[in-house]
XYZ file of C-alpha atoms in Angstrom:
723
model
C 26.717 -18.063 49.557
C 25.486 -14.510 48.870
C 25.457 -12.414 52.064
C 22.398 -11.122 53.498
C 21.321 -7.441 53.589
C 21.709 -5.329 56.903
C 18.691 -5.593 59.640
C 15.907 -3.492 58.352
C 15.293 -0.259 60.151
C 12.436 -0.133 62.598
C 10.668 2.760 60.419
C 9.966 0.043 57.684
C 7.674 -2.047 59.976
C 4.585 -0.281 58.598
C 5.677 -0.501 55.162
C 6.342 -4.231 55.237
C 2.868 -4.602 56.957
C 1.275 -2.706 54.044
C 3.291 -4.820 51.517
C 2.234 -8.230 53.296
C -1.374 -7.222 52.900
C -0.965 -6.328 49.300
C 0.756 -9.567 48.777
C -2.179 -11.398 50.488
C -4.650 -9.599 48.376
C -2.615 -10.477 45.291
C -1.845 -14.071 45.952
C -4.946 -15.242 47.974
C -2.881 -15.555 51.044
C -0.272 -17.821 49.652
C 2.572 -15.237 49.384
C 5.044 -15.171 52.248
C 7.400 -12.376 52.343
C 11.105 -13.603 51.959
C 13.901 -11.473 50.887
C 16.278 -13.267 48.413
C 19.777 -13.923 49.497
C 21.757 -10.817 48.676
C 18.701 -8.611 47.847
C 18.632 -4.986 48.995
C 16.601 -3.916 51.845
C 12.961 -2.364 51.374
C 12.599 1.230 50.666
C 13.744 3.340 53.640
C 16.303 0.718 54.730
C 19.816 0.792 54.208
C 21.015 -0.982 50.824
C 22.616 -4.399 50.540
C 26.011 -2.365 50.248
C 27.379 1.160 49.972
C 26.875 1.295 46.120
C 23.247 0.057 46.143
C 24.258 -3.206 44.603
C 21.701 -6.123 44.188
C 24.665 -8.649 44.561
C 24.773 -9.712 40.816
C 28.208 -11.060 41.625
C 31.063 -10.850 39.333
C 32.300 -14.247 40.267
C 29.482 -16.673 39.732
C 28.442 -18.893 42.324
C 29.449 -22.505 42.626
C 28.400 -24.022 39.333
C 25.300 -26.297 39.302
C 25.444 -29.189 36.824
C 24.146 -28.429 33.382
C 20.855 -29.661 32.147
C 20.770 -33.186 30.729
C 22.314 -33.196 27.151
C 19.077 -33.526 25.443
C 16.854 -31.573 27.600
C 15.015 -29.068 25.483
C 15.804 -25.331 26.197
C 13.183 -22.862 25.677
C 13.914 -19.223 24.640
C 11.555 -16.313 24.154
C 12.336 -13.267 21.897
C 10.147 -10.209 20.895
C 11.037 -9.003 17.492
C 9.402 -6.445 15.300
C 10.413 -5.010 11.912
C 13.267 -5.488 9.465
C 16.290 -4.117 11.614
C 15.332 -6.064 14.656
C 15.003 -9.432 12.434
C 18.699 -8.715 11.284
C 19.651 -8.435 14.911
C 17.906 -11.497 15.949
C 19.751 -13.546 13.144
C 22.929 -12.332 14.737
C 21.715 -13.336 18.102
C 20.643 -16.720 17.089
C 23.884 -17.353 15.330
C 25.870 -16.669 18.684
C 23.327 -19.112 20.578
C 23.728 -21.862 17.977
C 27.623 -21.570 17.921
C 27.932 -22.867 21.637
C 24.645 -24.675 22.233
C 24.713 -28.262 23.100
C 21.178 -28.930 23.710
C 18.005 -28.687 21.469
C 16.271 -25.427 21.389
C 12.962 -24.025 20.958
C 12.468 -20.415 20.041
C 9.331 -18.766 20.944
C 9.091 -15.629 18.724
C 6.577 -12.815 19.554
C 6.632 -11.053 16.189
C 4.748 -8.438 14.147
C 3.805 -9.434 10.476
C 7.103 -8.128 9.068
C 9.214 -10.036 11.288
C 7.384 -13.221 11.028
C 7.278 -13.060 7.263
C 11.197 -12.835 7.295
C 11.803 -15.292 10.322
C 9.514 -17.738 9.050
C 11.445 -17.953 5.809
C 14.955 -17.492 7.483
C 14.349 -20.788 9.970
C 12.678 -22.673 7.371
C 15.485 -22.486 4.871
C 18.361 -22.477 7.620
C 17.226 -26.256 8.463
C 19.267 -26.281 11.787
C 18.644 -29.659 13.465
C 17.167 -29.800 16.856
C 15.735 -26.168 16.585
C 12.004 -25.525 16.754
C 10.217 -22.063 16.329
C 6.887 -20.915 17.290
C 5.489 -17.732 16.504
C 3.067 -15.373 18.557
C 1.137 -12.460 17.139
C 2.170 -9.188 18.510
C -0.956 -7.426 17.244
C -3.251 -9.664 19.605
C -1.072 -8.915 22.526
C -0.843 -5.038 21.874
C -3.958 -4.297 23.754
C -2.615 -5.431 27.103
C 0.168 -3.036 26.972
C -1.135 0.063 24.661
C -2.300 1.963 27.650
C 1.021 2.453 29.028
C 2.838 5.660 27.928
C 6.410 4.739 27.131
C 9.426 7.016 26.103
C 11.825 4.322 25.221
C 12.989 4.039 21.778
C 11.542 0.469 21.484
C 8.128 1.697 21.816
C 5.160 -0.610 22.323
C 7.278 -3.485 21.567
C 9.631 -2.628 24.432
C 6.488 -3.523 26.812
C 5.666 -6.939 25.222
C 7.799 -9.140 27.721
C 5.408 -8.306 30.432
C 2.779 -10.394 28.907
C 4.788 -13.531 28.152
C 3.483 -15.540 30.975
C -0.048 -15.372 29.454
C 0.997 -15.606 25.829
C 3.333 -18.482 25.988
C 1.947 -22.129 26.208
C 0.266 -22.912 29.530
C 2.235 -26.006 29.978
C 5.550 -24.248 29.659
C 7.238 -23.977 32.943
C 10.389 -22.162 32.194
C 11.882 -19.842 29.615
C 14.823 -17.732 29.023
C 13.787 -14.191 27.694
C 16.241 -12.317 25.634
C 16.592 -8.819 23.869
C 17.586 -8.844 20.334
C 20.578 -6.903 21.036
C 22.541 -9.408 22.952
C 25.312 -11.629 22.040
C 26.275 -14.939 23.479
C 29.737 -15.961 24.279
C 29.024 -19.016 26.153
C 26.533 -22.140 26.099
C 23.091 -21.115 26.844
C 22.579 -24.556 28.888
C 24.837 -22.594 31.670
C 22.311 -19.933 31.936
C 19.354 -22.392 32.025
C 21.170 -24.140 34.765
C 20.843 -21.133 36.941
C 17.138 -21.814 37.282
C 18.243 -24.500 39.939
C 19.493 -21.516 42.132
C 15.706 -20.252 42.599
C 14.322 -20.578 45.904
C 10.565 -21.931 45.957
C 9.426 -18.345 46.010
C 11.615 -16.808 43.300
C 10.123 -16.568 39.847
C 12.556 -13.940 38.086
C 16.095 -14.227 37.536
C 17.935 -10.975 36.533
C 21.078 -9.299 36.556
C 21.648 -6.003 38.419
C 21.377 -2.867 36.336
C 24.969 -1.823 35.413
C 24.384 1.804 35.664
C 23.135 4.542 38.184
C 19.926 5.097 36.418
C 17.794 3.946 39.058
C 19.606 5.676 41.708
C 18.179 9.117 40.285
C 21.561 11.098 40.211
C 22.288 11.258 36.702
C 21.178 14.651 36.238
C 19.245 17.413 37.926
C 15.670 16.455 38.721
C 15.990 12.985 37.224
C 13.147 11.089 38.770
C 13.327 7.276 37.680
C 10.723 4.422 38.485
C 11.316 2.842 42.050
C 13.645 -0.038 42.171
C 15.905 -1.810 44.710
C 19.183 -0.144 44.660
C 20.426 0.080 41.105
C 17.601 -2.176 40.018
C 17.726 -4.878 37.409
C 18.254 -4.995 33.586
C 15.808 -7.193 31.854
C 17.796 -7.832 28.636
C 18.245 -11.434 29.861
C 15.544 -12.726 32.066
C 14.845 -16.176 33.536
C 11.247 -16.735 34.229
C 9.457 -19.454 36.114
C 6.246 -19.191 34.145
C 4.352 -21.822 36.176
C 5.102 -19.822 39.409
C 4.319 -16.607 37.858
C 0.949 -17.700 36.614
C -0.079 -19.120 40.082
C 1.052 -15.841 41.558
C -1.337 -13.760 39.312
C 1.455 -12.054 37.561
C -0.946 -10.324 35.030
C -2.858 -8.601 37.753
C 0.316 -7.698 39.875
C 2.207 -5.807 37.223
C -0.848 -4.061 35.994
C -1.741 -2.823 39.537
C 1.884 -1.750 39.987
C 1.996 0.190 36.639
C -1.282 1.949 37.243
C -0.317 3.280 40.739
C 3.073 4.454 39.480
C 1.666 6.192 36.504
C -0.463 8.349 38.800
C 2.838 10.253 39.830
C 5.125 9.532 36.598
C 4.234 10.357 33.158
C 5.516 7.482 31.444
C 7.830 4.563 31.497
C 11.560 5.574 30.403
C 12.965 2.019 30.055
C 9.917 0.258 28.993
C 9.164 -3.021 30.568
C 12.204 -2.715 32.662
C 10.648 0.105 34.823
C 7.567 -2.165 35.581
C 9.652 -5.146 36.437
C 11.650 -3.183 38.894
C 8.722 -1.347 40.560
C 7.195 -4.995 41.049
C 10.268 -6.285 42.454
C 10.539 -3.169 44.705
C 7.185 -4.274 46.066
C 8.105 -7.882 46.283
C 11.761 -8.363 46.541
C 11.266 -12.088 47.230
C 10.382 -12.704 43.648
C 13.719 -12.003 42.303
C 16.849 -14.102 42.052
C 19.983 -12.036 41.397
C 22.059 -13.552 38.362
C 25.915 -13.204 38.010
C 26.758 -10.017 36.255
C 28.637 -11.987 33.439
C 25.265 -13.104 32.041
C 24.288 -9.624 30.955
C 27.314 -7.368 30.502
C 25.458 -4.072 29.714
C 27.326 -1.630 27.487
C 25.119 1.539 27.737
C 26.239 5.070 27.584
C 26.653 5.504 31.359
C 27.463 1.689 31.971
C 29.617 0.518 35.201
C 30.036 -3.021 33.549
C 33.579 -2.649 33.863
C 33.351 -3.323 37.503
C 32.132 -6.872 36.222
C 34.152 -7.894 33.461
C 37.340 -6.226 34.911
C 37.038 -9.079 37.778
C 35.200 -11.936 35.818
C 37.398 -14.178 34.027
C 34.622 -15.615 31.631
C 32.114 -13.309 30.154
C 28.827 -15.118 29.160
C 26.487 -12.468 27.526
C 27.023 -8.979 25.956
C 24.309 -6.554 25.793
C 24.232 -3.672 23.348
C 21.703 -1.718 25.575
C 22.439 1.793 24.146
C 20.402 3.393 21.209
C 24.019 3.962 19.885
C 24.569 0.051 19.708
C 27.985 -0.624 18.477
C 28.779 3.143 18.416
C 28.618 3.452 22.303
C 31.140 5.147 23.930
C 33.186 2.679 25.927
C 37.082 2.540 26.296
C 36.750 -1.386 25.640
C 34.341 -1.277 23.054
C 36.565 -2.675 20.331
C 36.848 -5.821 22.265
C 33.298 -6.346 22.538
C 32.503 -5.141 19.006
C 34.857 -7.875 17.539
C 32.942 -10.425 19.572
C 29.690 -9.160 17.843
C 31.179 -9.083 14.577
C 32.372 -12.612 14.817
C 28.823 -13.688 14.651
C 27.542 -10.964 12.481
C 29.855 -12.245 9.669
C 29.824 -15.825 10.631
C 28.558 -18.224 8.093
C 25.369 -19.487 9.334
C 25.568 -22.659 7.151
C 28.300 -24.001 9.518
C 25.719 -23.948 12.139
C 23.679 -26.821 10.511
C 25.197 -29.198 12.891
C 23.833 -32.336 14.270
C 23.446 -32.878 18.085
C 24.659 -36.417 18.160
C 22.861 -38.775 20.722
C 19.918 -36.396 21.015
C 17.020 -37.670 18.676
C 14.677 -35.049 17.455
C 12.394 -34.557 14.479
C 14.549 -33.452 11.507
C 13.460 -30.044 9.977
C 10.827 -30.198 7.187
C 12.132 -31.561 3.852
C 15.393 -32.770 5.334
C 14.755 -36.691 5.125
C 13.809 -36.202 1.196
C 16.953 -34.097 0.622
C 19.154 -36.723 2.280
C 17.792 -39.412 0.277
C 18.351 -37.402 -2.895
C 21.901 -36.548 -1.972
C 22.717 -40.121 -1.105
C 21.718 -41.173 -4.779
C 24.236 -38.843 -6.294
C 27.470 -40.280 -7.595
C 30.567 -38.416 -6.781
C 32.288 -40.086 -9.759
C 29.611 -38.483 -12.045
C 31.392 -35.675 -14.110
C 28.415 -33.490 -13.559
C 28.134 -34.240 -9.684
C 28.749 -30.468 -8.734
C 25.855 -29.589 -10.811
C 23.655 -32.395 -9.287
C 24.688 -31.265 -5.890
C 24.090 -27.430 -6.359
C 20.704 -28.123 -7.601
C 19.837 -29.956 -4.319
C 21.534 -27.241 -2.037
C 19.128 -25.491 0.214
C 20.206 -21.801 0.683
C 19.276 -19.694 3.802
C 17.176 -16.961 2.559
C 16.594 -13.568 4.514
C 13.844 -11.737 2.604
C 13.268 -7.865 3.090
C 17.039 -7.578 4.600
C 16.437 -3.793 4.795
C 13.345 -1.857 5.564
C 10.860 -1.941 2.700
C 7.602 0.162 2.719
C 6.026 -0.256 -0.535
C 3.046 1.872 -1.554
C -0.131 0.190 -1.990
C -0.082 -1.704 -5.152
C -1.892 -0.186 -8.114
C -3.987 -2.125 -10.461
C -1.626 -2.106 -13.457
C 1.584 -1.652 -11.251
C 4.848 -3.513 -12.306
C 7.840 -4.612 -10.131
C 11.241 -5.063 -11.843
C 12.766 -8.385 -10.744
C 16.378 -9.296 -10.875
C 19.313 -10.877 -9.185
C 22.916 -10.086 -8.550
C 26.099 -10.892 -6.683
C 28.790 -8.716 -4.999
C 30.443 -7.727 -8.139
C 27.361 -6.162 -9.632
C 26.305 -3.816 -6.670
C 27.612 -0.815 -8.697
C 24.740 -1.141 -10.724
C 22.124 -0.474 -8.231
C 22.312 3.251 -8.190
C 21.893 3.589 -11.881
C 18.988 1.002 -11.823
C 17.221 3.124 -9.149
C 17.578 6.304 -11.266
C 16.371 4.426 -14.426
C 13.191 2.698 -12.592
C 11.321 4.860 -10.267
C 8.719 1.793 -9.503
C 9.075 -1.041 -7.066
C 11.750 -3.631 -7.442
C 12.484 -7.076 -5.808
C 16.170 -7.891 -5.887
C 17.879 -11.203 -4.895
C 21.498 -10.880 -3.717
C 23.872 -13.864 -3.495
C 26.030 -12.944 -0.782
C 28.109 -14.498 2.037
C 27.231 -13.302 5.632
C 30.117 -11.139 5.712
C 29.228 -9.696 2.272
C 25.759 -8.984 3.558
C 27.136 -6.580 5.866
C 29.196 -4.781 3.325
C 25.976 -4.707 1.236
C 24.240 -2.971 4.150
C 26.971 -0.356 4.556
C 26.905 0.263 0.716
C 23.212 1.104 0.811
C 23.518 3.330 4.195
C 26.338 5.209 2.474
C 24.454 5.993 -0.740
C 21.759 8.883 -0.844
C 20.158 7.180 -3.709
C 19.668 3.741 -2.403
C 18.871 4.881 1.286
C 15.952 7.271 -0.074
C 14.325 4.052 -1.814
C 11.821 2.487 0.389
C 10.041 0.604 -2.457
C 13.251 -1.653 -3.406
C 13.127 -5.060 -1.533
C 16.616 -6.785 -1.198
C 16.533 -10.332 -0.366
C 19.719 -12.290 0.669
C 20.322 -15.654 -0.355
C 23.422 -16.844 1.505
C 26.074 -18.406 -0.548
C 26.631 -22.099 -0.505
C 28.076 -24.255 -3.114
C 30.420 -23.387 -6.229
C 28.022 -22.867 -8.898
C 25.779 -19.475 -9.172
C 22.108 -20.573 -8.560
C 20.587 -17.842 -10.835
C 17.236 -19.426 -11.292
C 16.744 -20.044 -7.605
C 17.616 -16.395 -7.103
C 15.147 -15.327 -9.565
C 12.452 -17.314 -7.939
C 13.183 -15.691 -4.519
C 12.810 -12.150 -6.125
C 9.800 -13.165 -7.977
C 7.964 -14.541 -5.169
C 8.307 -11.468 -2.958
C 6.983 -9.158 -5.775
C 3.683 -7.629 -4.493
C 2.485 -6.100 -7.785
C 0.093 -7.776 -10.272
C 2.867 -7.639 -12.970
C 6.659 -8.269 -12.897
C 9.337 -7.043 -15.366
C 11.841 -10.062 -15.569
C 15.210 -8.334 -16.009
C 18.765 -8.763 -15.364
C 20.938 -6.537 -13.070
C 23.379 -5.489 -15.830
C 20.514 -3.898 -17.816
C 19.172 -0.455 -17.619
C 15.620 0.308 -18.607
C 14.562 3.329 -20.629
C 13.769 6.224 -18.169
C 10.236 5.876 -19.349
C 9.656 2.341 -19.104
C 7.905 1.971 -15.949
C 5.097 4.434 -16.740
C 4.992 3.165 -20.293
C 4.567 -0.533 -18.981
C 1.779 0.394 -16.677
C -0.048 2.365 -19.534
C 0.458 -0.523 -22.001
C -1.041 -2.988 -19.522
C -4.083 -0.792 -19.165
C -4.373 -0.112 -22.897
C -4.227 -3.640 -23.782
C -6.821 -4.555 -21.142
C -4.556 -7.516 -19.634
C -6.063 -9.189 -16.733
C -5.275 -12.427 -14.984
C -7.301 -14.313 -17.514
C -5.272 -13.555 -20.345
C -1.696 -15.187 -20.707
C 0.427 -12.569 -22.075
C 4.263 -11.739 -22.072
C 4.953 -8.328 -22.944
C 8.415 -8.265 -24.761
C 10.904 -5.497 -23.956
C 13.510 -5.365 -26.912
C 16.955 -5.555 -25.560
C 20.128 -3.738 -26.896
C 23.756 -3.472 -25.601
C 26.802 -1.007 -25.588
C 30.214 -2.087 -25.573
C 31.352 1.617 -24.143
C 31.535 1.850 -20.385
C 30.511 5.632 -20.906
C 27.851 6.604 -23.384
C 24.866 9.052 -23.543
C 21.719 7.009 -22.564
C 18.841 7.549 -25.141
C 15.863 9.313 -23.687
C 13.529 8.079 -26.521
C 13.208 5.517 -29.125
C 14.245 7.775 -31.782
C 17.525 8.706 -29.744
C 18.145 4.864 -29.570
C 17.682 4.392 -33.275
C 20.376 7.145 -33.990
C 22.810 5.611 -31.600
C 22.159 2.151 -33.290
C 22.780 3.492 -36.748
C 25.974 5.152 -35.532
C 27.517 1.920 -34.052
C 27.193 3.046 -30.490
C 24.400 0.396 -29.564
C 23.697 -3.054 -30.892
C 20.726 -5.475 -30.676
C 21.482 -7.509 -27.674
C 24.059 -10.303 -28.206
C 24.141 -9.759 -31.900
C 27.840 -10.841 -32.007
C 27.566 -13.787 -29.905
C 24.182 -15.364 -29.656
C 21.717 -13.707 -32.281
C 19.109 -16.367 -32.126
C 18.557 -15.566 -28.407
C 16.667 -12.197 -29.479
C 16.121 -12.554 -33.338
C 12.329 -13.735 -32.981
C 11.600 -9.949 -31.545
C 12.110 -8.872 -35.144
C 14.166 -5.656 -34.521
C 13.464 -4.683 -38.216
C 9.738 -4.570 -37.635
C 10.268 -2.925 -34.202
C 12.065 -0.185 -35.855
C 9.059 0.852 -37.628
C 6.378 -0.393 -35.343
C 3.925 2.008 -33.649
C 1.673 -0.565 -32.075
C 2.381 -3.768 -30.033
C 2.900 -6.745 -32.299
C 2.811 -10.699 -31.839
C 5.950 -12.838 -32.355
C 6.235 -16.489 -32.398
C 8.385 -18.648 -29.901
C 11.453 -20.090 -31.519
C 14.326 -22.194 -30.176
C 16.516 -20.531 -27.835
C 14.547 -17.417 -27.733
C 15.050 -15.593 -24.226
C 13.513 -12.200 -24.374
C 13.045 -10.027 -21.320
C 9.372 -10.014 -20.455
C 6.617 -8.382 -18.330
C 4.234 -11.040 -17.105
C 1.614 -11.587 -14.337
C 3.199 -12.164 -10.700
C 1.690 -15.682 -10.824
C 3.643 -16.780 -13.961
C 5.521 -20.051 -14.037
C 8.683 -19.983 -11.886
C 12.183 -20.744 -13.313
C 13.669 -24.074 -13.357
C 16.169 -24.164 -10.786
C 18.047 -27.262 -12.220
C 19.855 -24.407 -14.346
C 22.668 -23.449 -12.274
C 25.802 -21.338 -13.457
C 25.955 -20.247 -16.888
C 23.692 -21.290 -19.735
C 20.014 -21.902 -20.740
C 18.539 -20.668 -17.624
C 16.171 -17.916 -19.251
C 15.546 -19.853 -22.505
C 14.052 -22.678 -20.257
C 11.615 -20.294 -18.659
C 10.292 -19.067 -22.046
C 9.831 -22.408 -23.328
C 7.438 -22.982 -20.171
C 5.779 -19.759 -20.748
C 5.207 -20.985 -24.447
C 4.075 -24.521 -23.266
C 1.501 -22.869 -21.203
C 0.518 -20.771 -24.206
C 1.519 -17.355 -23.155
C 1.177 -14.909 -26.151
C 4.103 -12.836 -26.894
C 3.641 -9.279 -27.443
C 6.422 -6.937 -28.716
C 6.215 -3.255 -27.181
C 6.885 -0.599 -29.847
C 8.121 2.205 -27.629
C 9.997 -0.202 -24.849
C 13.640 -0.906 -24.690
C 16.497 -2.016 -22.286
C 20.047 -1.694 -22.738
C 22.617 -3.952 -21.428
C 26.117 -2.406 -20.019
C 29.573 -3.820 -20.473
C 31.141 -5.724 -17.538
C 33.890 -8.359 -16.723
C 32.710 -11.987 -17.776
C 31.228 -13.852 -14.794
C 33.175 -16.847 -13.195
C 30.587 -19.306 -14.639
C 30.668 -18.031 -18.167
C 34.529 -18.387 -17.941
C 34.229 -21.761 -16.914
C 31.842 -22.535 -19.706
C 34.204 -21.109 -22.281
C 37.240 -23.213 -20.962
C 35.614 -26.389 -19.973
C 34.263 -29.002 -22.257
C 32.827 -30.922 -19.332
C 30.819 -27.970 -18.026
C 29.339 -27.646 -21.419
C 28.642 -31.366 -21.523
C 26.847 -31.046 -18.191
C 24.920 -28.074 -19.486
C 23.699 -30.188 -22.286
C 22.507 -33.045 -20.057
C 20.352 -30.677 -18.029
C 18.821 -29.540 -21.386
C 17.988 -32.916 -22.068
C 16.621 -33.808 -18.834
C 14.561 -30.498 -18.868
C 13.056 -31.564 -22.486
C 12.243 -34.994 -20.891
C 10.484 -33.420 -18.011
C 8.579 -31.343 -20.600
C 7.407 -34.196 -22.640
C 6.046 -35.970 -19.435
C 4.278 -32.954 -18.276
C 2.806 -31.539 -21.792
C 2.751 -34.686 -23.738
C 2.598 -34.279 -27.627
C 2.430 -30.600 -27.272
C 6.244 -30.615 -26.337
C 7.461 -32.233 -29.506
C 7.787 -29.051 -31.130
C 10.648 -28.082 -28.627
C 12.507 -31.082 -29.596
C 11.983 -30.689 -33.116
C 13.201 -27.121 -33.116
C 16.439 -28.075 -31.448
C 17.089 -30.599 -34.048
C 17.385 -27.910 -36.820
C 19.791 -25.535 -34.791
C 23.509 -25.240 -35.728
C 25.909 -26.371 -33.301
C 26.964 -23.719 -30.762
C 30.433 -22.469 -30.374
C 31.890 -22.025 -26.932
C 33.947 -18.853 -27.819
C 32.835 -15.577 -29.696
C 34.255 -14.559 -32.910
C 37.807 -12.995 -32.971
C 36.483 -9.669 -34.049
C 32.974 -7.701 -33.841
C 32.535 -7.313 -37.404
C 31.053 -4.190 -39.269
C 29.096 -1.618 -37.451
C 26.813 -0.996 -40.468
C 23.134 -0.710 -39.380
C 21.917 -3.412 -41.730
C 24.019 -6.069 -39.957
C 21.671 -5.606 -36.898
C 18.646 -6.227 -38.936
C 19.345 -8.645 -41.573
C 22.336 -10.849 -40.437
C 21.097 -12.125 -36.884
C 21.545 -15.652 -37.726
C 24.985 -15.875 -39.408
C 27.475 -15.253 -36.743
C 29.099 -18.021 -34.232
C 27.152 -18.553 -31.218
C 27.467 -18.703 -27.407
C 24.389 -20.524 -25.788
C 21.698 -18.625 -24.113
C 21.704 -17.324 -20.531
């Protein structure tokens, strides 16, 4: 049993009477003063112990039974912006790792965080996890009148309004900051509700610093609190009792009165919670310190974790976060990094024996997977097509400019081995970009550090990075393209690849061309950007078409894939482009795969094409089937840079089975095309019948560098299939 405080001094009698009167006014006569076991005495009385502790014991009380196995636990979190969304992802992984109960997350978010987190949870597809969203903007007026000096800004006050914002039939909720990490089953925390008396409505851990004692520096004047006060990074709320007690009126009256003599809150909602508890100590149930081990700059948390055998929740409540000064920080940092880099796919675990509605799309997906034949030579391809990848859009802060009428977003995808291309791409393309990255959870953190260390990348706020978490053996190239394409915000998109550098002037030239051609949403046009390549890792990038032609004539550049896959770009008609001064129309031909600029609402890529082969070709076929014109721009160009071959192209070259599976995918694609477009799709089948067979390997030598070979011999070389 927690010890009671020492007897109150006689001088506190008048103050006690005043508090009772206030309680009568606020609660309609229903509130009786009852000091919680172990709570500090009222202001002017001796504290509960010499250190001003509120008795958040280091050793937890006798454990209560955990909630029933299938009881639904509710968790509320306030989350705003890109960085906080990343923090929430890590927090949720730590909760899911230990949990044994169904969970429902109540997320109070701004528009940015909601956009990110809706996609993340939808694609995560974790069983027995529900999510509800609440609009931060609608709640802001309730707290916007409170001046706040805390780095969390207005969002740091939002927990005060949760009893009114959450569903009225929700009786209990755990409230968490995004900067906490669980090291135990959250059901153990939920079980502490059983320790509440009939009058207690808030469960909190004592603040593990001397902040509220007012002795950190000269003239330090904190908000009123019981002893050291309480930290609000982890809260148990009895919502039903708070509503009955008139919580909304209670905290507003307290805040209004304190702001008459204090200029602002310093610790956001925590100051106001503590001021209310100072007036009404019977409201609070002190929680064991292990449920909120606070790693602030002036932390006294060592008193907790040096005695406790089992820490439950770590709270990075310093603005410095993981860089906080603490002699044991490496231990806590490693715990955090465990979940930061943990593969979230492993948390898609069933809660056996707890029936719950499956995540949307799960049943259909399971039926499709059940129909697969593991003996099928193409099983790996079939399975990859059905894989649902977790998607974290806008992984880094992204503040695009308002889109202009003819603006263009560069769309591309990449994996970890192409990160080195990003800085050069940013120098060549000054406009907005939408990039999908295929990464593991650990690689996502490496990418984050890579961007933060780059002056070029960290200066760009108009580049949106979307992480698609790795799952499966084959590269989901078209799914990645679709993710990046779906997040583009401008009217037009330039569908490129990460290993291409566009002409320095291409962004401005494309916008001017779209305006001059008077393109609009009614006209289906794909603007072709002629593609070239260099075999040199170092070369002088041409600043104009004239310089490019000079490099082409000298053998420093080639038309793209001239040596390996000429028919992929032959319809661009490079000989005509050499002399062209105005855009010209070209016809679709089999295996054509140019890089194009199209309206943002263009057809999506076919996700069945994974790994290497035919992924762009199928998209151009779809554009042609939907009657897009192909217009080649006379001053546009983009250049492919050399790099080591990908794992998928290596597998294609070495494995006949891989090539057979690609052919099977192509056949299925044409069948679907015929079903969708009927007789109009016959031309695609006919065109394929006239093509020579493709060789899986490039020719043994590159041949002559003579300029004429670039323009007149495009169909005479052994070929690799299109990408």
